[in-house]
Coordinates of C-alpha atoms in Angstrom, one line a residue:
Chain A
M1 CA 65.9 80.8 90.0
S2 CA 64.5 84.4 89.7
L3 CA 65.3 87.7 91.9
L4 CA 62.3 89.7 92.3
I5 CA 63.4 93.1 92.9
V6 CA 61.4 96.1 94.2
G7 CA 62.5 99.9 94.1
T8 CA 62.8 102.9 92.1
V9 CA 63.4 103.5 88.6
A10 CA 64.6 107.2 88.3
F11 CA 66.0 110.1 86.8
D12 CA 69.2 111.7 88.5
A13 CA 71.5 114.7 88.2
V14 CA 74.9 114.3 89.7
E15 CA 77.9 116.3 90.2
T16 CA 81.1 114.7 91.1
P17 CA 84.8 116.1 91.2
H18 CA 84.9 114.1 88.2
G19 CA 82.0 115.7 85.8
K20 CA 78.6 116.8 86.0
V21 CA 75.5 114.9 84.3
D22 CA 71.9 116.5 84.2
R23 CA 69.9 113.6 83.6
M24 CA 71.1 110.4 83.6
L25 CA 68.9 106.9 84.3
G26 CA 69.5 105.8 87.9
G27 CA 67.1 104.4 90.7
A28 CA 68.0 101.7 93.0
A29 CA 66.1 99.1 91.4
T30 CA 67.6 100.0 88.1
Y31 CA 71.0 99.4 89.2
A32 CA 70.2 96.2 91.5
A33 CA 68.6 94.8 88.7
V34 CA 71.4 95.4 86.1
A35 CA 74.1 94.0 88.4
A36 CA 72.0 91.2 89.5
S37 CA 70.8 90.0 85.9
Y38 CA 74.7 88.9 85.4
F39 CA 74.0 86.2 87.7
T40 CA 70.3 85.1 87.6
P41 CA 67.0 86.1 86.0
V42 CA 65.3 89.2 87.6
R43 CA 62.0 90.3 88.1
I44 CA 61.4 94.1 88.6
V45 CA 58.4 95.8 90.4
S46 CA 58.7 99.5 89.8
V47 CA 56.9 102.6 88.3
V48 CA 57.7 105.3 85.8
G49 CA 56.3 108.2 83.9
D50 CA 55.3 108.9 80.5
D51 CA 58.7 110.7 80.1
F52 CA 60.4 107.3 80.1
S53 CA 61.2 106.7 76.6
P54 CA 62.2 103.4 74.9
R55 CA 65.5 104.9 74.6
E56 CA 65.6 104.6 78.6
H57 CA 64.0 101.3 78.7
A58 CA 67.2 99.5 76.2
I59 CA 68.6 99.6 79.7
F60 CA 66.6 96.3 80.3
R61 CA 66.6 94.8 77.1
G62 CA 68.9 92.2 76.1
R63 CA 69.1 90.6 79.5
P64 CA 67.3 88.2 81.9
I65 CA 64.9 90.9 83.3
D66 CA 61.5 90.3 83.3
V67 CA 59.9 94.0 83.2
S68 CA 56.0 93.4 83.3
G69 CA 56.1 94.5 86.7
I70 CA 57.2 98.1 85.9
E71 CA 54.1 100.0 85.8
R72 CA 54.0 103.1 83.4
V73 CA 51.5 106.0 84.4
N74 CA 51.1 109.8 83.4
G75 CA 53.2 111.8 85.0
R76 CA 57.2 112.4 85.5
T77 CA 59.3 109.4 86.5
F78 CA 61.4 110.0 89.9
F79 CA 64.1 112.4 89.7
W80 CA 67.0 112.7 92.3
S81 CA 69.6 115.5 92.1
G82 CA 72.9 115.5 94.2
R83 CA 76.3 116.8 94.6
Y84 CA 79.0 114.7 95.9
S85 CA 82.2 116.6 98.2
Q86 CA 85.4 116.9 96.8
D87 CA 86.7 113.3 98.6
M88 CA 83.1 111.9 97.5
N89 CA 82.5 110.8 101.1
D90 CA 79.5 112.9 101.4
R91 CA 76.9 114.0 99.2
V92 CA 73.9 116.7 99.7
T93 CA 70.6 116.1 98.0
L94 CA 69.9 119.2 95.9
D95 CA 66.5 118.0 94.6
T96 CA 63.9 115.0 95.2
Q97 CA 61.0 115.1 93.0
L98 CA 58.7 112.4 93.9
N99 CA 56.4 112.4 90.9
V100 CA 54.8 109.2 89.8
L101 CA 56.4 107.7 92.9
A102 CA 54.1 109.7 95.3
D103 CA 51.5 107.4 94.4
F104 CA 53.0 104.5 93.8
D105 CA 51.0 101.1 94.7
P106 CA 53.2 98.1 93.9
K107 CA 51.5 95.5 92.6
L108 CA 53.1 92.0 91.8
P109 CA 52.2 90.4 88.7
H110 CA 51.0 86.8 89.1
H111 CA 53.8 85.3 87.8
F112 CA 56.1 87.1 90.1
R113 CA 54.4 85.9 93.3
D114 CA 56.4 82.3 93.5
S115 CA 59.4 84.4 93.9
R116 CA 61.9 83.0 96.4
F117 CA 64.8 85.2 96.6
V118 CA 63.4 88.6 97.3
F119 CA 65.4 92.3 97.2
L120 CA 63.1 95.3 98.5
A121 CA 65.6 98.1 97.5
N122 CA 65.3 101.6 99.2
I123 CA 61.9 102.8 99.1
Q124 CA 59.1 103.5 101.5
P125 CA 59.1 100.7 104.2
S126 CA 55.1 100.2 103.8
L127 CA 55.6 99.9 100.0
Q128 CA 58.3 97.1 101.2
F129 CA 55.7 95.7 103.7
Q130 CA 53.1 95.5 100.8
V131 CA 55.1 93.6 98.4
L132 CA 55.7 91.1 100.7
Q133 CA 52.3 90.7 101.5
Q134 CA 51.5 89.8 97.9
L135 CA 53.9 86.8 97.8
E136 CA 52.2 83.2 97.6
T137 CA 55.0 81.0 98.3
K138 CA 57.2 81.6 101.5
P139 CA 60.7 83.3 100.4
K140 CA 63.5 81.7 100.9
L141 CA 65.4 84.9 101.3
V142 CA 64.4 88.6 101.6
A143 CA 67.1 91.4 101.7
L144 CA 66.2 94.7 102.4
D145 CA 67.7 98.5 102.1
T146 CA 66.9 101.8 103.6
M147 CA 68.0 105.0 104.4
N148 CA 68.3 107.5 107.0
Y149 CA 65.1 109.0 105.8
W150 CA 62.8 106.4 106.9
I151 CA 64.9 105.7 109.8
E152 CA 63.9 109.3 111.0
G153 CA 60.5 109.5 109.5
A154 CA 58.8 105.9 109.1
L155 CA 60.6 104.1 111.9
A156 CA 57.5 102.2 113.1
E157 CA 57.0 100.9 109.3
L158 CA 60.6 100.1 108.9
Q159 CA 60.5 97.8 111.9
A160 CA 57.4 96.3 111.2
V161 CA 58.8 95.1 107.7
L162 CA 62.4 94.4 109.3
R163 CA 60.4 91.4 111.2
C164 CA 59.8 89.7 107.9
V165 CA 63.2 89.9 106.5
H166 CA 66.2 87.7 106.7
V167 CA 69.2 90.2 105.4
L168 CA 69.3 94.0 106.0
L169 CA 71.9 95.8 103.9
I170 CA 72.6 99.4 105.4
N171 CA 75.3 101.8 105.5
D172 CA 77.5 102.1 108.2
S173 CA 76.0 105.6 109.6
E174 CA 72.5 104.2 109.1
A175 CA 73.4 101.2 111.2
R176 CA 74.3 103.5 114.1
Q177 CA 71.3 105.7 113.5
L178 CA 68.9 102.6 113.3
S179 CA 70.4 100.8 116.2
G180 CA 71.5 103.9 118.9
H181 CA 75.0 102.4 119.2
Y182 CA 78.2 103.8 117.7
N183 CA 80.3 100.5 117.8
L184 CA 79.4 98.3 114.4
V185 CA 79.6 95.2 116.4
E186 CA 77.2 96.2 119.0
A187 CA 74.9 98.1 116.4
A188 CA 75.0 94.5 114.0
A189 CA 73.9 92.7 117.2
R190 CA 71.4 95.1 118.2
I191 CA 69.9 95.2 114.7
R192 CA 69.8 91.4 114.6
K193 CA 67.3 91.8 117.5
M194 CA 64.7 93.6 115.4
G195 CA 64.3 90.6 112.9
P196 CA 66.8 90.1 110.2
K197 CA 69.2 87.3 110.7
A198 CA 72.0 88.7 108.9
V199 CA 73.2 92.5 108.6
V200 CA 75.4 93.4 106.1
I201 CA 77.2 96.8 106.6
K202 CA 78.2 98.9 103.7
R203 CA 81.4 101.3 104.4
G204 CA 81.7 103.1 100.9
E205 CA 85.6 102.8 99.9
H206 CA 86.3 100.8 102.8
G207 CA 84.3 97.7 102.0
A208 CA 81.7 95.9 103.5
T209 CA 81.0 93.5 106.5
L210 CA 78.7 90.9 107.1
F211 CA 77.6 89.6 110.5
A212 CA 75.6 86.2 110.4
G213 CA 75.2 83.7 112.8
K214 CA 78.8 83.1 113.9
T215 CA 80.3 84.6 111.1
T216 CA 81.6 87.8 110.7
F217 CA 83.2 88.8 106.9
S218 CA 84.8 91.5 105.8
A219 CA 85.5 92.3 102.3
P220 CA 87.5 95.3 101.6
A221 CA 86.8 97.6 98.8
M222 CA 88.8 97.1 95.6
P223 CA 91.4 100.1 95.4
L224 CA 90.4 102.1 92.5
K225 CA 93.0 104.5 90.7
L226 CA 89.9 106.5 89.4
V227 CA 86.5 107.0 91.1
R228 CA 84.2 108.9 88.5
D229 CA 80.8 108.6 90.4
P230 CA 79.5 107.0 93.6
T231 CA 75.8 107.1 92.8
G232 CA 74.7 103.6 92.9
A233 CA 77.3 101.5 94.5
G234 CA 75.4 100.3 97.4
D235 CA 72.5 99.5 95.2
S236 CA 74.8 97.8 92.6
F237 CA 76.2 95.5 95.8
A238 CA 73.1 94.6 96.6
G239 CA 72.7 93.4 92.9
G240 CA 75.6 91.3 92.9
F241 CA 75.1 90.4 96.2
M242 CA 71.5 88.6 95.9
G243 CA 71.9 88.0 92.1
S244 CA 75.1 85.6 93.6
L245 CA 72.8 84.1 95.9
T246 CA 69.6 83.6 93.9
A247 CA 72.1 81.8 91.4
S248 CA 73.5 79.5 94.2
G249 CA 70.0 78.6 95.3
T250 CA 71.1 78.2 99.0
V251 CA 71.6 80.2 101.9
S252 CA 75.2 79.3 103.4
D253 CA 78.2 80.6 105.1
A254 CA 80.1 79.8 101.6
S255 CA 77.0 81.1 99.7
L256 CA 76.5 84.4 101.6
R257 CA 80.3 85.0 101.8
R258 CA 80.7 84.5 98.1
A259 CA 78.0 87.0 97.6
M260 CA 79.6 89.5 99.6
V261 CA 82.5 89.4 97.1
Y262 CA 80.3 89.5 93.9
G263 CA 78.4 92.4 95.6
S264 CA 81.6 94.4 96.4
V265 CA 82.7 93.6 92.6
M266 CA 79.7 95.2 91.1
G267 CA 80.0 98.2 93.6
S268 CA 83.6 98.6 92.2
F269 CA 82.5 98.5 88.6
A270 CA 79.7 100.7 89.3
V271 CA 81.6 103.7 90.6
E272 CA 84.1 103.6 87.6
H273 CA 82.1 105.6 85.2
F274 CA 79.0 108.0 85.9
G275 CA 75.5 106.6 86.4
L276 CA 75.0 103.1 84.7
S277 CA 77.6 103.5 81.8
R278 CA 80.1 100.9 83.3
L279 CA 77.6 98.6 84.8
R280 CA 75.6 98.2 81.6
R281 CA 78.7 97.4 79.5
L282 CA 79.9 94.1 81.4
T283 CA 80.9 90.9 80.8
K284 CA 80.9 88.0 82.7
R285 CA 84.6 87.3 82.1
Q286 CA 85.3 90.9 83.5
I287 CA 83.2 89.8 86.2
G288 CA 84.8 87.0 86.8
A289 CA 88.3 88.4 86.4
R290 CA 87.8 91.2 88.9
A291 CA 86.2 88.5 91.7
R292 CA 89.6 87.0 91.3
Q293 CA 91.6 90.3 91.8
F294 CA 89.6 90.2 95.1
R295 CA 90.8 86.9 96.1
H296 CA 94.5 88.2 95.1
L297 CA 93.8 91.4 97.4
T298 CA 92.7 89.4 100.6
H299 CA 94.5 86.1 100.4
F300 CA 97.1 85.0 103.0
E301 CA 98.9 82.2 104.3
L302 CA 99.6 82.1 108.0
Chain B
M1 CA 117.5 87.4 113.5
S2 CA 117.2 90.7 115.2
L3 CA 115.0 93.6 114.6
L4 CA 116.3 97.0 115.3
I5 CA 113.8 99.5 116.2
V6 CA 114.7 103.6 116.7
G7 CA 112.0 105.7 118.1
T8 CA 110.6 107.2 121.1
V9 CA 109.7 106.0 124.9
A10 CA 107.3 108.1 126.5
F11 CA 104.9 109.2 129.2
D12 CA 101.4 109.7 127.6
A13 CA 98.3 111.3 129.2
V14 CA 94.8 109.8 127.3
E15 CA 91.4 110.8 127.3
T16 CA 89.0 108.5 125.5
P17 CA 85.2 108.1 125.8
H18 CA 85.8 105.3 128.2
G19 CA 88.3 106.3 130.2
K20 CA 91.3 109.1 131.3
V21 CA 94.8 108.0 132.4
D22 CA 97.0 111.0 133.6
R23 CA 100.3 109.2 133.1
M24 CA 101.1 105.9 131.4
L25 CA 104.3 104.4 129.5
G26 CA 104.0 104.8 125.9
G27 CA 105.9 105.9 122.9
A28 CA 106.2 104.8 119.3
A29 CA 109.2 102.6 119.8
T30 CA 107.9 101.0 122.8
Y31 CA 104.6 100.1 121.6
A32 CA 106.7 98.6 118.4
A33 CA 109.5 96.7 120.5
V34 CA 106.7 95.1 122.7
A35 CA 104.5 93.9 120.1
A36 CA 107.4 92.7 117.8
S37 CA 109.2 90.8 120.9
Y38 CA 106.7 88.5 120.6
F39 CA 108.0 87.2 116.9
T40 CA 111.7 88.2 117.1
P41 CA 114.5 89.8 119.2
V42 CA 114.4 93.4 119.4
R43 CA 117.1 95.8 119.6
I44 CA 115.8 99.2 120.9
V45 CA 117.4 102.5 120.3
S46 CA 115.6 105.6 122.3
V47 CA 116.2 108.0 125.1
V48 CA 114.6 108.5 128.4
G49 CA 114.8 110.9 131.6
D50 CA 115.8 110.1 135.0
D51 CA 112.1 110.0 135.6
F52 CA 111.9 106.7 133.9
S53 CA 112.2 104.4 136.7
P54 CA 113.0 100.5 137.2
R55 CA 108.9 100.1 137.4
E56 CA 108.6 101.6 133.6
H57 CA 111.8 99.8 132.8
A58 CA 110.0 96.5 133.4
I59 CA 107.8 96.7 130.2
F60 CA 111.2 95.5 128.7
R61 CA 112.0 92.8 131.2
G62 CA 111.3 89.1 130.5
R63 CA 111.3 89.9 126.6
P64 CA 114.1 89.2 123.8
I65 CA 114.3 93.0 124.0
D66 CA 118.1 94.5 124.3
V67 CA 117.9 97.8 126.0
S68 CA 121.5 98.6 125.8
G69 CA 120.5 101.3 123.1
I70 CA 118.0 103.2 125.4
E71 CA 120.4 106.5 127.1
R72 CA 119.4 107.5 129.8
V73 CA 119.9 111.4 130.6
N74 CA 119.2 113.9 133.3
G75 CA 115.7 115.5 132.8
R76 CA 112.4 114.2 131.8
T77 CA 111.1 112.1 129.4
F78 CA 109.5 112.8 126.2
F79 CA 105.6 113.6 127.2
W80 CA 102.3 113.6 125.1
S81 CA 98.8 114.2 126.1
G82 CA 95.8 114.1 123.7
R83 CA 92.1 113.5 123.8
Y84 CA 90.2 111.2 121.3
S85 CA 86.8 112.3 119.9
Q86 CA 83.5 110.3 120.7
D87 CA 83.7 108.2 117.7
M88 CA 87.9 108.0 118.1
N89 CA 88.9 108.5 114.8
D90 CA 90.2 112.3 115.5
R91 CA 92.4 113.4 118.4
V92 CA 93.4 116.5 119.6
T93 CA 97.3 117.0 121.2
L94 CA 96.8 118.5 124.7
D95 CA 100.4 119.1 125.3
T96 CA 103.8 117.8 123.6
Q97 CA 107.0 118.1 125.9
L98 CA 109.9 117.1 124.1
N99 CA 112.3 117.1 127.3
V100 CA 115.1 114.9 126.7
L101 CA 113.9 114.2 123.1
A102 CA 115.0 117.2 122.4
D103 CA 118.8 116.9 122.3
F104 CA 118.5 113.2 121.3
D105 CA 121.6 112.1 119.2
P106 CA 120.7 108.4 118.5
K107 CA 124.2 106.5 119.0
L108 CA 123.8 102.7 118.0
P109 CA 125.8 100.4 120.2
H110 CA 128.6 98.5 118.2
H111 CA 126.9 95.3 118.4
F112 CA 123.6 96.5 116.8
R113 CA 125.4 97.7 113.7
D114 CA 124.9 94.4 112.1
S115 CA 121.1 94.8 112.1
R116 CA 119.7 93.7 108.8
F117 CA 115.8 94.4 109.9
V118 CA 115.1 98.0 111.0
F119 CA 112.2 99.6 111.9
L120 CA 112.7 103.6 112.2
A121 CA 109.9 104.5 114.3
N122 CA 108.1 108.2 113.8
I123 CA 110.6 110.9 115.1
Q124 CA 112.3 113.6 113.4
P125 CA 113.6 112.3 109.7
S126 CA 117.2 113.6 110.0
L127 CA 117.4 111.3 113.5
Q128 CA 116.1 108.5 111.3
F129 CA 118.7 109.0 108.8
Q130 CA 121.5 109.8 111.3
V131 CA 120.6 105.9 112.2
L132 CA 120.9 104.3 109.2
Q133 CA 124.4 105.9 108.4
Q134 CA 125.6 104.1 111.7
L135 CA 124.8 100.6 110.4
E136 CA 127.8 98.7 109.2
T137 CA 125.9 96.0 106.9
K138 CA 123.6 97.0 104.7
P139 CA 120.1 96.2 105.7
K140 CA 117.7 93.7 104.2
L141 CA 114.9 95.7 104.9
V142 CA 114.2 99.2 106.5
A143 CA 110.8 100.5 107.3
L144 CA 109.9 104.0 108.0
D145 CA 106.6 105.5 109.6
T146 CA 106.3 109.5 109.9
M147 CA 103.4 112.1 110.7
N148 CA 102.1 115.0 109.6
Y149 CA 104.2 117.0 111.5
W150 CA 107.5 116.2 109.5
I151 CA 105.7 116.3 106.5
E152 CA 104.7 119.9 106.9
G153 CA 107.8 120.9 109.0
A154 CA 111.0 118.9 107.7
L155 CA 109.9 117.8 104.2
A156 CA 113.4 117.7 102.5
E157 CA 114.8 115.6 105.4
L158 CA 111.9 112.9 105.1
Q159 CA 112.5 112.9 101.1
A160 CA 116.3 112.1 101.9
V161 CA 115.5 109.6 104.1
L162 CA 113.0 108.1 102.0
R163 CA 115.1 107.5 99.5
C164 CA 117.1 104.5 102.0
V165 CA 114.1 103.0 103.1
H166 CA 112.1 99.8 101.6
V167 CA 108.9 100.1 103.5
L168 CA 107.0 103.1 104.2
L169 CA 104.0 102.7 106.9
I170 CA 102.0 105.9 106.9
N171 CA 98.3 106.7 107.7
D172 CA 95.7 107.7 105.1
S173 CA 95.2 111.3 105.6
E174 CA 99.3 111.5 105.7
A175 CA 99.6 109.5 102.6
R176 CA 97.4 112.3 101.0
Q177 CA 99.1 114.9 102.2
L178 CA 102.8 113.4 101.4
S179 CA 101.6 112.5 97.9
G180 CA 99.5 116.0 97.1
H181 CA 96.9 113.2 95.8
Y182 CA 93.5 112.1 97.2
N183 CA 93.3 108.7 95.9
L184 CA 95.2 106.2 97.9
V185 CA 96.1 104.4 94.9
E186 CA 97.6 107.2 93.0
A187 CA 99.2 108.4 96.3
A188 CA 100.8 105.1 96.9
A189 CA 102.3 105.1 93.5
R190 CA 103.3 108.6 93.8
I191 CA 105.2 107.8 97.1
R192 CA 106.7 104.8 95.4
K193 CA 108.2 107.1 93.4
M194 CA 110.0 108.8 96.1
G195 CA 112.2 105.6 97.4
P196 CA 110.2 103.0 99.3
K197 CA 109.4 100.1 97.1
A198 CA 106.2 99.2 99.0
V199 CA 103.9 101.7 101.1
V200 CA 101.4 100.2 103.8
I201 CA 98.6 102.6 104.3
K202 CA 97.1 102.0 107.5
R203 CA 93.2 103.3 107.8
G204 CA 92.7 102.9 111.4
E205 CA 89.2 101.1 112.1
H206 CA 89.2 100.4 108.6
G207 CA 92.4 98.0 108.0
A208 CA 95.5 98.8 106.0
T209 CA 96.2 98.2 102.5
L210 CA 100.1 97.2 101.2
F211 CA 101.2 98.2 97.9
A212 CA 104.5 96.6 96.9
G213 CA 105.5 95.5 93.4
K214 CA 102.4 94.2 91.5
T215 CA 100.7 93.4 94.8
T216 CA 97.8 95.1 96.2
F217 CA 96.6 93.3 99.7
S218 CA 94.1 94.7 102.4
A219 CA 93.8 93.3 105.3
P220 CA 90.4 94.6 107.1
A221 CA 90.6 95.5 110.8
M222 CA 89.1 93.1 113.2
P223 CA 85.6 94.3 114.3
L224 CA 86.1 94.8 117.9
K225 CA 83.1 95.3 120.3
L226 CA 85.0 97.6 122.4
V227 CA 87.9 99.8 121.5
R228 CA 89.0 101.6 124.9
D229 CA 92.0 103.7 123.6
P230 CA 93.4 103.9 119.8
T231 CA 96.9 105.1 121.4
G232 CA 99.8 103.2 119.8
A233 CA 97.6 101.3 117.3
G234 CA 99.7 102.2 114.3
D235 CA 102.9 101.5 116.3
S236 CA 102.0 98.4 117.5
F237 CA 100.6 97.5 113.8
A238 CA 104.5 98.2 112.5
G239 CA 106.0 96.2 115.4
G240 CA 103.9 93.0 114.3
F241 CA 104.6 93.5 110.7
M242 CA 108.3 94.1 111.1
G243 CA 108.2 91.3 113.9
S244 CA 106.5 88.5 111.8
L245 CA 109.0 89.8 108.7
T246 CA 112.1 89.5 110.4
A247 CA 111.4 86.2 111.6
S248 CA 110.7 85.0 108.5
G249 CA 113.8 86.4 107.3
T250 CA 112.7 86.7 104.0
V251 CA 111.0 89.4 102.0
S252 CA 108.5 88.1 99.7
D253 CA 105.0 88.5 98.6
A254 CA 103.9 85.4 101.0
S255 CA 105.5 87.0 103.9
L256 CA 104.5 90.7 103.3
R257 CA 100.8 89.5 103.4
R258 CA 101.6 87.4 106.7
A259 CA 103.3 90.7 107.9
M260 CA 100.1 92.7 107.0
V261 CA 97.9 90.2 109.0
Y262 CA 100.3 90.1 112.1
G263 CA 100.7 93.6 112.1
S264 CA 96.7 93.9 112.0
V265 CA 96.5 91.5 114.9
M266 CA 98.8 93.3 117.4
G267 CA 97.1 96.6 116.2
S268 CA 93.7 95.3 117.3
F269 CA 94.9 93.8 120.6
A270 CA 96.3 97.4 121.4
V271 CA 93.3 99.1 121.2
E272 CA 91.5 97.0 123.4
H273 CA 92.9 98.4 126.7
F274 CA 94.9 101.6 127.7
G275 CA 98.3 102.0 126.6
L276 CA 100.1 99.0 126.6
S277 CA 98.1 97.3 129.1
R278 CA 96.5 94.6 126.9
L279 CA 99.9 94.4 124.7
R280 CA 102.3 93.3 127.2
R281 CA 99.9 90.3 128.7
L282 CA 99.5 88.5 125.3
T283 CA 100.3 85.3 124.7
K284 CA 101.6 83.4 121.2
R285 CA 98.8 81.4 121.4
Q286 CA 96.4 84.1 121.7
I287 CA 98.1 85.9 118.7
G288 CA 98.0 82.8 116.7
A289 CA 94.2 82.3 117.5
R290 CA 93.4 85.8 116.8
A291 CA 95.4 85.2 113.2
R292 CA 93.0 82.5 112.6
Q293 CA 90.3 84.9 113.2
F294 CA 91.2 87.2 110.6
R295 CA 91.7 84.3 108.1
H296 CA 87.8 83.4 109.1
L297 CA 87.1 87.3 108.5
T298 CA 88.2 87.1 105.1
H299 CA 88.3 83.9 103.4
F300 CA 85.9 82.7 100.8
E301 CA 85.8 80.5 97.9
L302 CA 84.5 81.7 94.6

C-alpha cells in the first residue's frame, strides 16, 4: 500500500543553541516522506523551483518515494528561516519567502489517484482540499496537519477540509486555539465534532496523545541527551505515524497505538541532528531498536 | 512495613481559575501521608499549632497513620497562600507564615526509629538530615523532595542530606536549577552524582520520568477533563510512589515502575478537587481502576 503525501519541499535556515545552518533541505512533505519511506512506499506531491538541484533531489533517491508529483517550475523554492529559544520550546520565524509556493496548484498524477492512505501536511487548507477532490477512490484514512497561521487566517477553508479528514495531527497550543478550550481533553472532544474521528495532540518534548473512539493513548517523548534541532520533528512524527498505519493496511486501536510509537520514534531521531541529516541515514534495525526502547520506557506491571 | 514521612502540616489559602478557598488543610506531609495510607501504614512526623483542631485532625483518623510524631506547640500552624495562573502551570506565593515551623526540631518517637522506608517531604534540608540521624537501623530506601527555595538558600545543607538519600523527587525546573543543566537526561545524570541513585523528575501535567540504574521510565499524566487545584499534586505523587514501594517491601526495577504509576494515580486524583477533598475520599477499588486506566493509556504492541 502506498502513502500519498502532499506538502512543502523547502530550503530552511535554522539557528538553535547548538548551531546555525544557513541553507538546508527542509519542508513538511520532505520530512514526512523520508520518515514514512522506512515503512511503506510513498507518493509525494509538491513544488520546487529551478534552484532545487540534483544534489537536493538525492534525498528521495534510493527510497521507495515516487517523485513524479513534484512539479518543477521557474523561480525559487519555498524558503523558511527561524531561530529557536535557549530551551528550544519556542521559535521565531525570521523570514518566509513563498516563492514558487505562491502559485502552487497541486495536480495528482493519474497513478496517484487511487491512494487509500493520504497525509495532507501543513499547507494552505484550500490546497489540501483540492488534493482530496482529485482522488478517484474513497481513501481509507486521511490525516491532516495544520498550523496557527491557517487557524487565524483561513479558518473557514480549514473547517471545510477538516470535515473530510479522519485524523488531525496538531500541536497543543494550536489545539487550544482551534477549539477555544484550554483543557486538552476538552479541546480534543471539540475538534472531533468538527470532523476528524481522531485527534493526535503533539506536545514536543513531552510526547503526544491520541484521542480516538473511546481510546486515549499517551506516548512519551524519548528522553534524549542532546537535541540539536527541533525543525521537522512534528512532520517526522506524522511520517512515522502514517507510514506505520499504511504499512499495516488497517486502522484499529492496536495499529493506531503502534503508529503513535513509530511517530515518536521518527520524531526522536529527527531532532538529534540538523535538518534531515539524522533521518536520512537510518536503518530499519535502528528504528526497531528505538521502538523497543519506547517499550522499555513505558512498560510496567501492576 | 511502615513508611516514615517527615514534613509540613499546614493551612493553605488557594486561588485557581476554578475557585478560591481561604483556609484549607494542606502541607506536604499531610498530602503524602494520606496518599500513602491507601498502600501501607504511615508514621508521620510534623508540628502543628494550637489552632489545629480535632476537626482538622480527622484527616488522619480511620487510616493506618500513626500521628504520635505530630508535635503540638503553642502558636499558629504553618500557613501558605498562593494563586495559580490561568493555565495552572505557574503559581505565585502570596503569603508564607512559618509560625510554629520556625522552631521545629523534629524528634522521632522511639517506635519510629526502626523505619526502613522514609520519605523526607519538602522542608529545610537540615531538618531532613536531623531526622535521618535519629534512625536506629539502616533504612532500605530514603526518598527526598525539595524546592527552589532550598536550592537557592541552603545548597550546602541540601547537598549534605542528598549524599544520604536513595531517591530524589524533584520537578523539572528545580532539577535544572540544582544540576545547572537544561537537558533533563543530563540533569538527572549530574544529580545522581550528588548521591541519589535514582531521580524522579516530576513534570506536572506532562507526567514524570524515573532515572534509576540503566532504567529510564516515563509515566504520562492522566489526561483529565477538569483540573481544579494542583496544590499537593507532587506530594500526593510522592505518597503514592513511596506507599507502593513500602507495601512491596522491595526496591527493584519492577517495583519502581509500579510506584511511578501509583504516584501518578494519586497525583491525578489530588488535582480533581481543592485541597485534600478528593484524596481523602478514595477507595482502593478506585485507585486500582485508575491504575488500569494508566495501563490502557500507555499500552501498545509493536
